[in-house]
Short mmCIF file of C-alpha atoms in Angstrom, two decimals:
data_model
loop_
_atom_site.label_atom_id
_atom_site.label_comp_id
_atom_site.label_asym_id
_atom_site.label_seq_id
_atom_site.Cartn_x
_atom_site.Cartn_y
_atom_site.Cartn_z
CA UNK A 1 -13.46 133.01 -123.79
CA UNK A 2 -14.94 135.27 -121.21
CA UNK A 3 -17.59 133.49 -119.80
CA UNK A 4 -18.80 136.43 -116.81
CA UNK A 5 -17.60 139.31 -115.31
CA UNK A 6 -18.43 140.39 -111.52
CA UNK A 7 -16.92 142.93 -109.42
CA UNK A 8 -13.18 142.81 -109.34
CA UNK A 9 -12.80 139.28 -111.39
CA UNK A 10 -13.55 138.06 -114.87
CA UNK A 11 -14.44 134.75 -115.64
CA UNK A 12 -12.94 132.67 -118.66
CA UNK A 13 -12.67 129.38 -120.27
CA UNK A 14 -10.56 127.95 -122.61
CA UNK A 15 -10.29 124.33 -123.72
CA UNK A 16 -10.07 122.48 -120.07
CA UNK A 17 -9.89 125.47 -117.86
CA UNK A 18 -11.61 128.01 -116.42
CA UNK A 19 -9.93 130.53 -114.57
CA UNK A 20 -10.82 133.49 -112.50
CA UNK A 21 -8.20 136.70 -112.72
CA UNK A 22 -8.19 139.16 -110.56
CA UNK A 23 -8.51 142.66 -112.12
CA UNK A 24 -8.03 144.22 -108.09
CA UNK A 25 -5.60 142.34 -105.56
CA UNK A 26 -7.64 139.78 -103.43
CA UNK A 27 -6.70 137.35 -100.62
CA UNK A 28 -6.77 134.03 -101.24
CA UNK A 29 -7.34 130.65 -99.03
CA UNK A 30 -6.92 127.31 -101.37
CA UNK A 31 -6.27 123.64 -101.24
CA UNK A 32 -4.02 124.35 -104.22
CA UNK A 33 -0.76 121.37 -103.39
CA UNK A 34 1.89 124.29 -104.68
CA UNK A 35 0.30 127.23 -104.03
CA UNK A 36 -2.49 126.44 -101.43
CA UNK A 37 -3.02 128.04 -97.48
CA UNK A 38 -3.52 131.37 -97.46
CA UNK A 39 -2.01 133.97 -100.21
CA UNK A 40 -1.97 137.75 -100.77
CA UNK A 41 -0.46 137.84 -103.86
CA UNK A 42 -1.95 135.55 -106.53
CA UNK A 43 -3.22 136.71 -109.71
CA UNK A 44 -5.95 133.86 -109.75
CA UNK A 45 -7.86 130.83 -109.13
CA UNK A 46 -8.25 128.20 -111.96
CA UNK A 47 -9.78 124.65 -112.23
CA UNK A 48 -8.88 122.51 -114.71
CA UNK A 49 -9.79 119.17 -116.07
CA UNK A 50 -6.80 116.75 -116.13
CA UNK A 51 -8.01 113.41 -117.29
CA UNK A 52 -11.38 112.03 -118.54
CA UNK A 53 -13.80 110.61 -115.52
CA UNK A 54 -13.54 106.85 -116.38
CA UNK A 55 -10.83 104.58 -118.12
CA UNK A 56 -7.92 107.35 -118.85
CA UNK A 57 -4.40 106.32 -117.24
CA UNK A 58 -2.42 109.30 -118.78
CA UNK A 59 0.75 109.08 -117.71
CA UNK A 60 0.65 112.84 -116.90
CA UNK A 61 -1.14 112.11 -114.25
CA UNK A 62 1.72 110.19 -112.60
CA UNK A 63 3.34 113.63 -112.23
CA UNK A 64 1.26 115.38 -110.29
CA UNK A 65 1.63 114.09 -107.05
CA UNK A 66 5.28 113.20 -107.41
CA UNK A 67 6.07 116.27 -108.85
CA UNK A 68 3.03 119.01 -108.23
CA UNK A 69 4.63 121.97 -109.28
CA UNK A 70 5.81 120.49 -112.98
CA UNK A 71 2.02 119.60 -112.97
CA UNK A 72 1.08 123.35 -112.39
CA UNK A 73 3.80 124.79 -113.89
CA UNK A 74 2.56 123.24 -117.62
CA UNK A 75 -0.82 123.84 -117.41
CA UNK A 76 -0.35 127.35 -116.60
CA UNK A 77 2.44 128.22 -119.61
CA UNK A 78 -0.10 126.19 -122.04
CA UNK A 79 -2.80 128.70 -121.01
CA UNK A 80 -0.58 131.93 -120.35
CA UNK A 81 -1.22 132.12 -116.33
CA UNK A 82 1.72 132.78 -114.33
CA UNK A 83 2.62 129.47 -112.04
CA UNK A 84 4.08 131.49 -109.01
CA UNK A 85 0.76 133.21 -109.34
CA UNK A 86 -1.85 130.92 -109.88
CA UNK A 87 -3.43 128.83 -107.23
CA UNK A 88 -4.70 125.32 -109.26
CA UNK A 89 -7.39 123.02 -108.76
CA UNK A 90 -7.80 119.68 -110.52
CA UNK A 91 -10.43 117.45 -111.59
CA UNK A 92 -11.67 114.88 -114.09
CA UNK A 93 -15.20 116.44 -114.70
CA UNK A 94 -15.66 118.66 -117.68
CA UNK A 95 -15.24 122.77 -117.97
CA UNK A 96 -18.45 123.14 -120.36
CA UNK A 97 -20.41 121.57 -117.08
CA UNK A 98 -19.21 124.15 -114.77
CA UNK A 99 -21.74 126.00 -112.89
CA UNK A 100 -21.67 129.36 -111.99
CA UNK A 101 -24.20 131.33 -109.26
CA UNK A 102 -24.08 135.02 -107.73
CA UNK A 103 -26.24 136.34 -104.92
CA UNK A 104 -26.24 139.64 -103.62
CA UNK A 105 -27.11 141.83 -100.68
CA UNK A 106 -25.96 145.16 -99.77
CA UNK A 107 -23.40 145.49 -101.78
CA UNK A 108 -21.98 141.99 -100.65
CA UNK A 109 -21.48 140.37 -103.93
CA UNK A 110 -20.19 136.51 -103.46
CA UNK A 111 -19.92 133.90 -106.65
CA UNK A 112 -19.59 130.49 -107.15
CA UNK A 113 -18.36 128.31 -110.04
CA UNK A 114 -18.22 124.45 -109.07
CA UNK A 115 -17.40 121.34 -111.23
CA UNK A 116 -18.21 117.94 -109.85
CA UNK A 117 -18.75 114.49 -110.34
CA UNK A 118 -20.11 111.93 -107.73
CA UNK A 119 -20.95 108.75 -109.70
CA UNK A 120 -17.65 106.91 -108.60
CA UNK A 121 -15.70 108.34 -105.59
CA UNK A 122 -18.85 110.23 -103.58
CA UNK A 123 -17.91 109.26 -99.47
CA UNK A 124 -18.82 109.70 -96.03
CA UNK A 125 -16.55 111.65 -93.63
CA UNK A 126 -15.31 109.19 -91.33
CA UNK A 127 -15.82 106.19 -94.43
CA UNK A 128 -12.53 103.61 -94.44
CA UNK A 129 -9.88 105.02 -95.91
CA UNK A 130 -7.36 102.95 -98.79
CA UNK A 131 -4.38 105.85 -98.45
CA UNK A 132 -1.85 106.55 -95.90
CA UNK A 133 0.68 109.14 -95.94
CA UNK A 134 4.33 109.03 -94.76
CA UNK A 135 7.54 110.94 -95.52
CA UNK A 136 5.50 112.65 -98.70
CA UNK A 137 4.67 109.46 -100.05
CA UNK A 138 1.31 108.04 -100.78
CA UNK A 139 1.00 104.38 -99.57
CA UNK A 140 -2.27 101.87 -100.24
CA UNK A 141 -3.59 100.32 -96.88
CA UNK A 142 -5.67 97.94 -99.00
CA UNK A 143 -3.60 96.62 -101.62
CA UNK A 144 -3.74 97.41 -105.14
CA UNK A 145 -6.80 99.57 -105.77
CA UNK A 146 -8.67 101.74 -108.89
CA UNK A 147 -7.63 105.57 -109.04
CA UNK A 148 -10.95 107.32 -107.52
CA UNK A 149 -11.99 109.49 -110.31
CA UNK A 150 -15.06 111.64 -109.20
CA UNK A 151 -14.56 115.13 -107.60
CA UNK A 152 -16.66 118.45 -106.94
CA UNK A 153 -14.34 121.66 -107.09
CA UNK A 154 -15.70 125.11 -106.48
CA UNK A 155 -14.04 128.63 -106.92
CA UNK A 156 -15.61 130.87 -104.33
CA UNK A 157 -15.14 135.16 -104.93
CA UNK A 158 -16.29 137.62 -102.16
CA UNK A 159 -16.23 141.33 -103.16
CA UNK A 160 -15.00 142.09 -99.77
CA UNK A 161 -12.31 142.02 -97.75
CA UNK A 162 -12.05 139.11 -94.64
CA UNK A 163 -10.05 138.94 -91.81
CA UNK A 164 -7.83 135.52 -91.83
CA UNK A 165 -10.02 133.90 -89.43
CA UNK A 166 -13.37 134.52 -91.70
CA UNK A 167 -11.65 133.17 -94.71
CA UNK A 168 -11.51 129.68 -93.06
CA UNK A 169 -14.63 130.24 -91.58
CA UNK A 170 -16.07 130.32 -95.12
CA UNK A 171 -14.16 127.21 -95.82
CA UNK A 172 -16.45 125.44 -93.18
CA UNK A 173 -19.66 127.10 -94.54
CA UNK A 174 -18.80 126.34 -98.38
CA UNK A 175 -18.59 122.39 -97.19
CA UNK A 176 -21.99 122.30 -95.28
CA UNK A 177 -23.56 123.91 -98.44
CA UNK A 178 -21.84 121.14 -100.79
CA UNK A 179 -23.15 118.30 -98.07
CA UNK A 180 -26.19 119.65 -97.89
CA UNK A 181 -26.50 119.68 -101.88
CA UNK A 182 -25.43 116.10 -102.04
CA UNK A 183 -27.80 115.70 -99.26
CA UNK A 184 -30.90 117.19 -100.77
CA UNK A 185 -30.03 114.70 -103.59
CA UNK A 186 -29.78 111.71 -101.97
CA UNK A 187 -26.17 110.71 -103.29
CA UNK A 188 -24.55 107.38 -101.82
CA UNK A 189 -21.54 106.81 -100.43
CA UNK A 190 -19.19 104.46 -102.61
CA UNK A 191 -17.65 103.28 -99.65
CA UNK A 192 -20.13 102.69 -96.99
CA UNK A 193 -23.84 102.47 -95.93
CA UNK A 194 -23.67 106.27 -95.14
CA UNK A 195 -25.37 108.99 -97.40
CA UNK A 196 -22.59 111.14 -99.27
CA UNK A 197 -21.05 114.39 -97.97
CA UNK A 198 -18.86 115.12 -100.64
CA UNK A 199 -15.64 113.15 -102.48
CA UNK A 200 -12.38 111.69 -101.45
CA UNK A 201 -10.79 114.53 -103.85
CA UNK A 202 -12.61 117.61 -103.27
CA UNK A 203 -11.28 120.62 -103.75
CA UNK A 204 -11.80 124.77 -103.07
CA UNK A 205 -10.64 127.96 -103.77
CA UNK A 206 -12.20 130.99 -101.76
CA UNK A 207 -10.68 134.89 -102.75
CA UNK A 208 -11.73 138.21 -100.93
CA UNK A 209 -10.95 141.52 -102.22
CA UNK A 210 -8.90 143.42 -100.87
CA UNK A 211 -10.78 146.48 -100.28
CA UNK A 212 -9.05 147.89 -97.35
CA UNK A 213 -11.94 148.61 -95.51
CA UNK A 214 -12.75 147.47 -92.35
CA UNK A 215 -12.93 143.35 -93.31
CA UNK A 216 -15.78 141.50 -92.50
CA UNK A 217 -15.35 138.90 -89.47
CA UNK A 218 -17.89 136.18 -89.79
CA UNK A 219 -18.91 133.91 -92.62
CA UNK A 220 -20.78 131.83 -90.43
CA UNK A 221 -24.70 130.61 -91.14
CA UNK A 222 -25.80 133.59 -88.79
CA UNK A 223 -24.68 135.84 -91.11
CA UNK A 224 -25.34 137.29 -94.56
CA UNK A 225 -22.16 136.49 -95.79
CA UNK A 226 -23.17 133.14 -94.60
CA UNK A 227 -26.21 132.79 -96.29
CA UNK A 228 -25.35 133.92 -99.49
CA UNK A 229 -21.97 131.30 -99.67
CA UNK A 230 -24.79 128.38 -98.49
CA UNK A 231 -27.35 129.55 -101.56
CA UNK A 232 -24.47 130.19 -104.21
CA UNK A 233 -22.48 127.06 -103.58
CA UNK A 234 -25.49 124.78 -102.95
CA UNK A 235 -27.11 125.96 -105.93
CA UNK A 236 -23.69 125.50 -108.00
CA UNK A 237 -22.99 122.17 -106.83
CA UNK A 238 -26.68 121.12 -107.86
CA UNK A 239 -26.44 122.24 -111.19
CA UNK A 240 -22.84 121.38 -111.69
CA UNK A 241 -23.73 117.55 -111.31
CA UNK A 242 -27.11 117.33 -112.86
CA UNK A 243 -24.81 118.31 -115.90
CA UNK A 244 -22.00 116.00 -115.68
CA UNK A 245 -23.76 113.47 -114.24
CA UNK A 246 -27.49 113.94 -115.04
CA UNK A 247 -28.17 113.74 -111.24
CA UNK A 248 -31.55 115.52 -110.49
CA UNK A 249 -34.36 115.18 -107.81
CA UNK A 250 -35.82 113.32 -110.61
CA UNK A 251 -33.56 110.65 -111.48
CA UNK A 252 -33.07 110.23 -107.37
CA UNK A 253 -36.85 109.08 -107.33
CA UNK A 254 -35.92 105.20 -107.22
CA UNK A 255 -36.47 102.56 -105.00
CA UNK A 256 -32.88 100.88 -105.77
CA UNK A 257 -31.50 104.27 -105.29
CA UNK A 258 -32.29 104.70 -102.11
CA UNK A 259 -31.16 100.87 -101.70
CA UNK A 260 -27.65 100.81 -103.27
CA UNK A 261 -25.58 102.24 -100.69
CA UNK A 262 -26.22 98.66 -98.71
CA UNK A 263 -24.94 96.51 -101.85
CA UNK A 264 -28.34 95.78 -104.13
CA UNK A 265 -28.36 97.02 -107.47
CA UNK A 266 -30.99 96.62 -110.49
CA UNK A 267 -29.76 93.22 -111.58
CA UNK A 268 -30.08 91.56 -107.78
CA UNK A 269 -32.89 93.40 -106.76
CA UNK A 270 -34.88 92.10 -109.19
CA UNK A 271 -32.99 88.43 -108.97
CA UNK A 272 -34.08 88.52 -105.31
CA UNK A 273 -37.25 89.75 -105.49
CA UNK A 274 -38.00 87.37 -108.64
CA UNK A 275 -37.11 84.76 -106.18
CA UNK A 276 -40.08 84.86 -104.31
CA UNK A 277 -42.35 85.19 -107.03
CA UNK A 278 -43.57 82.44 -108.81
CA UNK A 279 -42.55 81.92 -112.74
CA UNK A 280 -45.47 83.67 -114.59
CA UNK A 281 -45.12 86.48 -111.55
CA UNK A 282 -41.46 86.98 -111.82
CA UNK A 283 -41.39 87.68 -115.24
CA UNK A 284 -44.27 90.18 -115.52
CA UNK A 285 -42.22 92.11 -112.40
CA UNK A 286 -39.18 91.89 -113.76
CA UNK A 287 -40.42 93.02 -117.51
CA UNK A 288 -42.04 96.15 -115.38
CA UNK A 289 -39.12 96.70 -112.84
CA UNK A 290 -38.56 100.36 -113.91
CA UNK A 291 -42.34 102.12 -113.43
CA UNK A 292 -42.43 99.95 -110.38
CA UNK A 293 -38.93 101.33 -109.03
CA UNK A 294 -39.95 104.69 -109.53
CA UNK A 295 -43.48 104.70 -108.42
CA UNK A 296 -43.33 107.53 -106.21
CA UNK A 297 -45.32 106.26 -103.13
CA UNK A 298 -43.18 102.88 -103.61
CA UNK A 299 -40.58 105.13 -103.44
CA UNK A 300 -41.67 107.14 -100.47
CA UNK A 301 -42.63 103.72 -98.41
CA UNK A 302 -38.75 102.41 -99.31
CA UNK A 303 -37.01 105.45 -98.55
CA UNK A 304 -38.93 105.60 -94.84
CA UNK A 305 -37.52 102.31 -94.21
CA UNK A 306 -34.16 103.05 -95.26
CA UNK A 307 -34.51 106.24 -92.99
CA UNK A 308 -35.82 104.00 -90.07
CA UNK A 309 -32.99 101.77 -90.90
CA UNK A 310 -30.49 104.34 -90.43
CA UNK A 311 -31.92 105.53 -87.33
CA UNK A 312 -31.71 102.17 -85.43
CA UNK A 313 -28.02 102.21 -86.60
CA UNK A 314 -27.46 105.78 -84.97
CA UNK A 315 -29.11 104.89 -81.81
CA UNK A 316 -32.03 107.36 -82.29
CA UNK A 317 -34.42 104.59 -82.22
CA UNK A 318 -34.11 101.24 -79.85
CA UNK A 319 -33.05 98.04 -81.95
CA UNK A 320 -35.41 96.20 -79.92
CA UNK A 321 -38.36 97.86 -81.76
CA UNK A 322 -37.26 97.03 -84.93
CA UNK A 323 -39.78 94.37 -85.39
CA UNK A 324 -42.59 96.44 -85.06
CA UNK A 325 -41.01 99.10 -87.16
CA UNK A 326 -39.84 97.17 -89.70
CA UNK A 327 -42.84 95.08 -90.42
CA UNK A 328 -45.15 98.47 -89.91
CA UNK A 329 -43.14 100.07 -92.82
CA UNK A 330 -42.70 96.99 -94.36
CA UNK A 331 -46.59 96.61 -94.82
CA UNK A 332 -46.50 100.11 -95.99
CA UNK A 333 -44.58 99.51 -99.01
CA UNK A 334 -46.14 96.39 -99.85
CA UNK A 335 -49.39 98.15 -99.86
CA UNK A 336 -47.64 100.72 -102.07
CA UNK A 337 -47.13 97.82 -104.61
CA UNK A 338 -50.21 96.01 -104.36
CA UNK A 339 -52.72 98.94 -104.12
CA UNK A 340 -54.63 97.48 -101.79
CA UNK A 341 -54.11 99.57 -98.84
CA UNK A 342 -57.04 97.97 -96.75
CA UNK A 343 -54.25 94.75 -96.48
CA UNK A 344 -51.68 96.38 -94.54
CA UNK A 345 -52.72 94.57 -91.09
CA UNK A 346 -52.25 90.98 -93.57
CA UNK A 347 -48.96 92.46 -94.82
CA UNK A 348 -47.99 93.51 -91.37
CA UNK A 349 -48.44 89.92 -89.93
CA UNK A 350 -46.93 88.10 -92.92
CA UNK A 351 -43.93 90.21 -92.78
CA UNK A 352 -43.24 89.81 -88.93
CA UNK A 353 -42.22 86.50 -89.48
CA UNK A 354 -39.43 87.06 -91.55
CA UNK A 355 -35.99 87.47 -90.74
CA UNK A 356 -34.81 91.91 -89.89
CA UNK A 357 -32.17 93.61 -89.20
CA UNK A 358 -29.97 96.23 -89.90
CA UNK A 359 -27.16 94.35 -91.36
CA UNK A 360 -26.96 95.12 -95.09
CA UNK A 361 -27.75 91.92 -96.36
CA UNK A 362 -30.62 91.12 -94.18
CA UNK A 363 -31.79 95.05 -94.58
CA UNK A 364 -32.38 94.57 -98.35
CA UNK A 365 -33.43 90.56 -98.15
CA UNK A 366 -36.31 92.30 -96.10
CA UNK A 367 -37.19 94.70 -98.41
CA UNK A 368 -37.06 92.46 -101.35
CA UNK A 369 -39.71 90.30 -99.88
CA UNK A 370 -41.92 93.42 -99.27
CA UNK A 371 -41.67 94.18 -102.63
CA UNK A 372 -42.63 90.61 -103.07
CA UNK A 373 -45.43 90.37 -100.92
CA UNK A 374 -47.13 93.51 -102.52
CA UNK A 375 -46.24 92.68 -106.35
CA UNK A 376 -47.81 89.27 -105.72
CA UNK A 377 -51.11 90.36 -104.79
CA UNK A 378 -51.67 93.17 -107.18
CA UNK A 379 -53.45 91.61 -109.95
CA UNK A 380 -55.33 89.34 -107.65
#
């Protein structure tokens, strides 16, 4: 089905692909495994959805990185593409969720169309790594370990021509914009204390037409071509995941949110916060965990600390004012809890004898008492 049609592409999708043709010869830059790098000659760009996100081992999928060509050379004869001419991207999340934005300026026309899914393998450049490659051959570095499902893919078209260098260059600027998407919603790493700046899997496909006009040379934020790739994919990668994954500013307003990248989840958070509460307490908290872990200014007060957390760990701030800073904020969000704003120098006192740090353990411990503190004194 022909889902849009821009200058010098249409758009379809069919079952669990979508794929751009090109009706006019463009230049292509992919991380497509067969026909990735940099191409003059393909016919198209198409994404397609080769497994389900959680719990499906098909054994297909045991092909594709022994044998990555098989793997694109039966996807494209089931949907009538031409393999030698068709640069493939592949994901678990679904083709009905795909996203697609335009912006233009000038004349300069650039789309995007991304698919994504973040709820499993979202990382951290720079987080541990579990795969190490030698002599084309995948090996674990941890053991046996779960296939990361979770990926964002996006198809990038520019309705001019670049030069060779400004086709990477727009490689760099399509990442920042999916980072700063990921960043704007708050996503979690799955493999560290860091905030998300994309997957382990991610994937992109960028085509400029061939115009043969003088090509454009920068795709950098400074320019327009710039701009529009950071709106477009940003925007795509947004809308993408608040579809597969129901991820919105919204459901991001939550206290354990902001918390889970250090290890806490729902279940201990309110085991360890219960904890400190006595019986009759503990059970009216925990029966009204969910308004209370999305109050906004509870929210707000948890997510300074985390911030404040996070910049003791990158040396912005000295770790030798933690104490002050922690049981300043820490005050803060009791306050948030209890109401009772005019307590914060008692909060601020009783807190600065507990154990802080930035260790992940003691980091939430700390935060779970705050909660605590504030919860306790609210219908005093």
């Amino acid at each position: 089905m022909l889902i849009g049609k821009f200058d010098g592409i249409e758009i379809h999708r069919k079952e669990k692909i979508i794929y751009v043709n090109f009706l006019v010869q463009h230049r292509v830059i992919s991380t497509c495994s067969v026909s990735g790098g940099l191409r003059d000659d393909l016919e198209g760009i198409a994404n397609h959805q080769l497994c389900e996100p959680l719990g499906h081992n098909r054994k297909a999928l045991l092909s594709i990185d022994k044998s990555p060509f098989a793997y694109l050379k039966s996807v494209c004869e089931k949907y009538g593409l031409n393999p030698q001419k068709t640069a493939l991207l592949g994901t678990a999340a679904n083709m009905n969720y795909a996203a697609i934005e335009s912006q233009e300026y000038r004349g300069l026309q650039v789309v995007a169309i991304s698919t994504g899914g973040v709820e499993t393998n979202a990382g951290r450049a720079g987080d541990p790594a579990n795969l190490y490659e030698k002599d084309g051959t995948f090996m674990s570095t941890q053991g046996q370990v779960d296939e990361p499902r979770g990926t964002i893919n996006t198809i990038l078209i520019i309705n001019k021509e670049l030069t060779h260098g400004a086709m990477v260059r727009s490689i760099v600027t399509a990442s920042e914009a999916k980072a700063a998407a990921l960043q704007e919603l708050d996503v979690n790493s799955r493999y560290s204390c860091g905030q998300a700046t994309g997957t382990g899997t991610d994937q992109v496909g960028i085509a400029s037409r061939l115009t043969g006009e003088i090509p454009l040379t920068g795709a950098g934020k400074h320019t327009k071509l710039g701009e529009l790739i950071g709106v477009t994919v940003k925007k795509s990668v947004k809308n993408t995941l608040a579809l597969q994954d129901s991820l919105t500013p919204q459901s991001q307003r939550s206290a354990t949110i902001c918390l889970e990248r250090f290890g806490i989840d729902k279940k201990s958070m309110k085991e360890q916060i219960c904890s400190y509460l006595n019986k009759e307490v503990s059970k009216l908290f925990e029966k009204n965990f969910v308004p209370i872990n999305r109050d906004s200014v509870t929210v707000a007060a948890t997510s300074a600390l985390v911030h404040l957390r996070d910049k003791i760990e990158w040396g912005i701030l000295p770790e030798n004012c933690l104490p002050e800073i922690f049981s300043s904020y820490g005050a803060q969000l009791s306050a948030s809890i209890s109401g009772k704003f005019e307590r914060i120098d008692h909060y601020r006192e009783a807190l600065s004898r507990e154990q802080m740090g930035i260790c992940n353990h003691t980091f939430t411990n700390f935060i779970c008492k705050s909660f605590a503190l504030g919860f306790n004194e609210k219908w005093e």
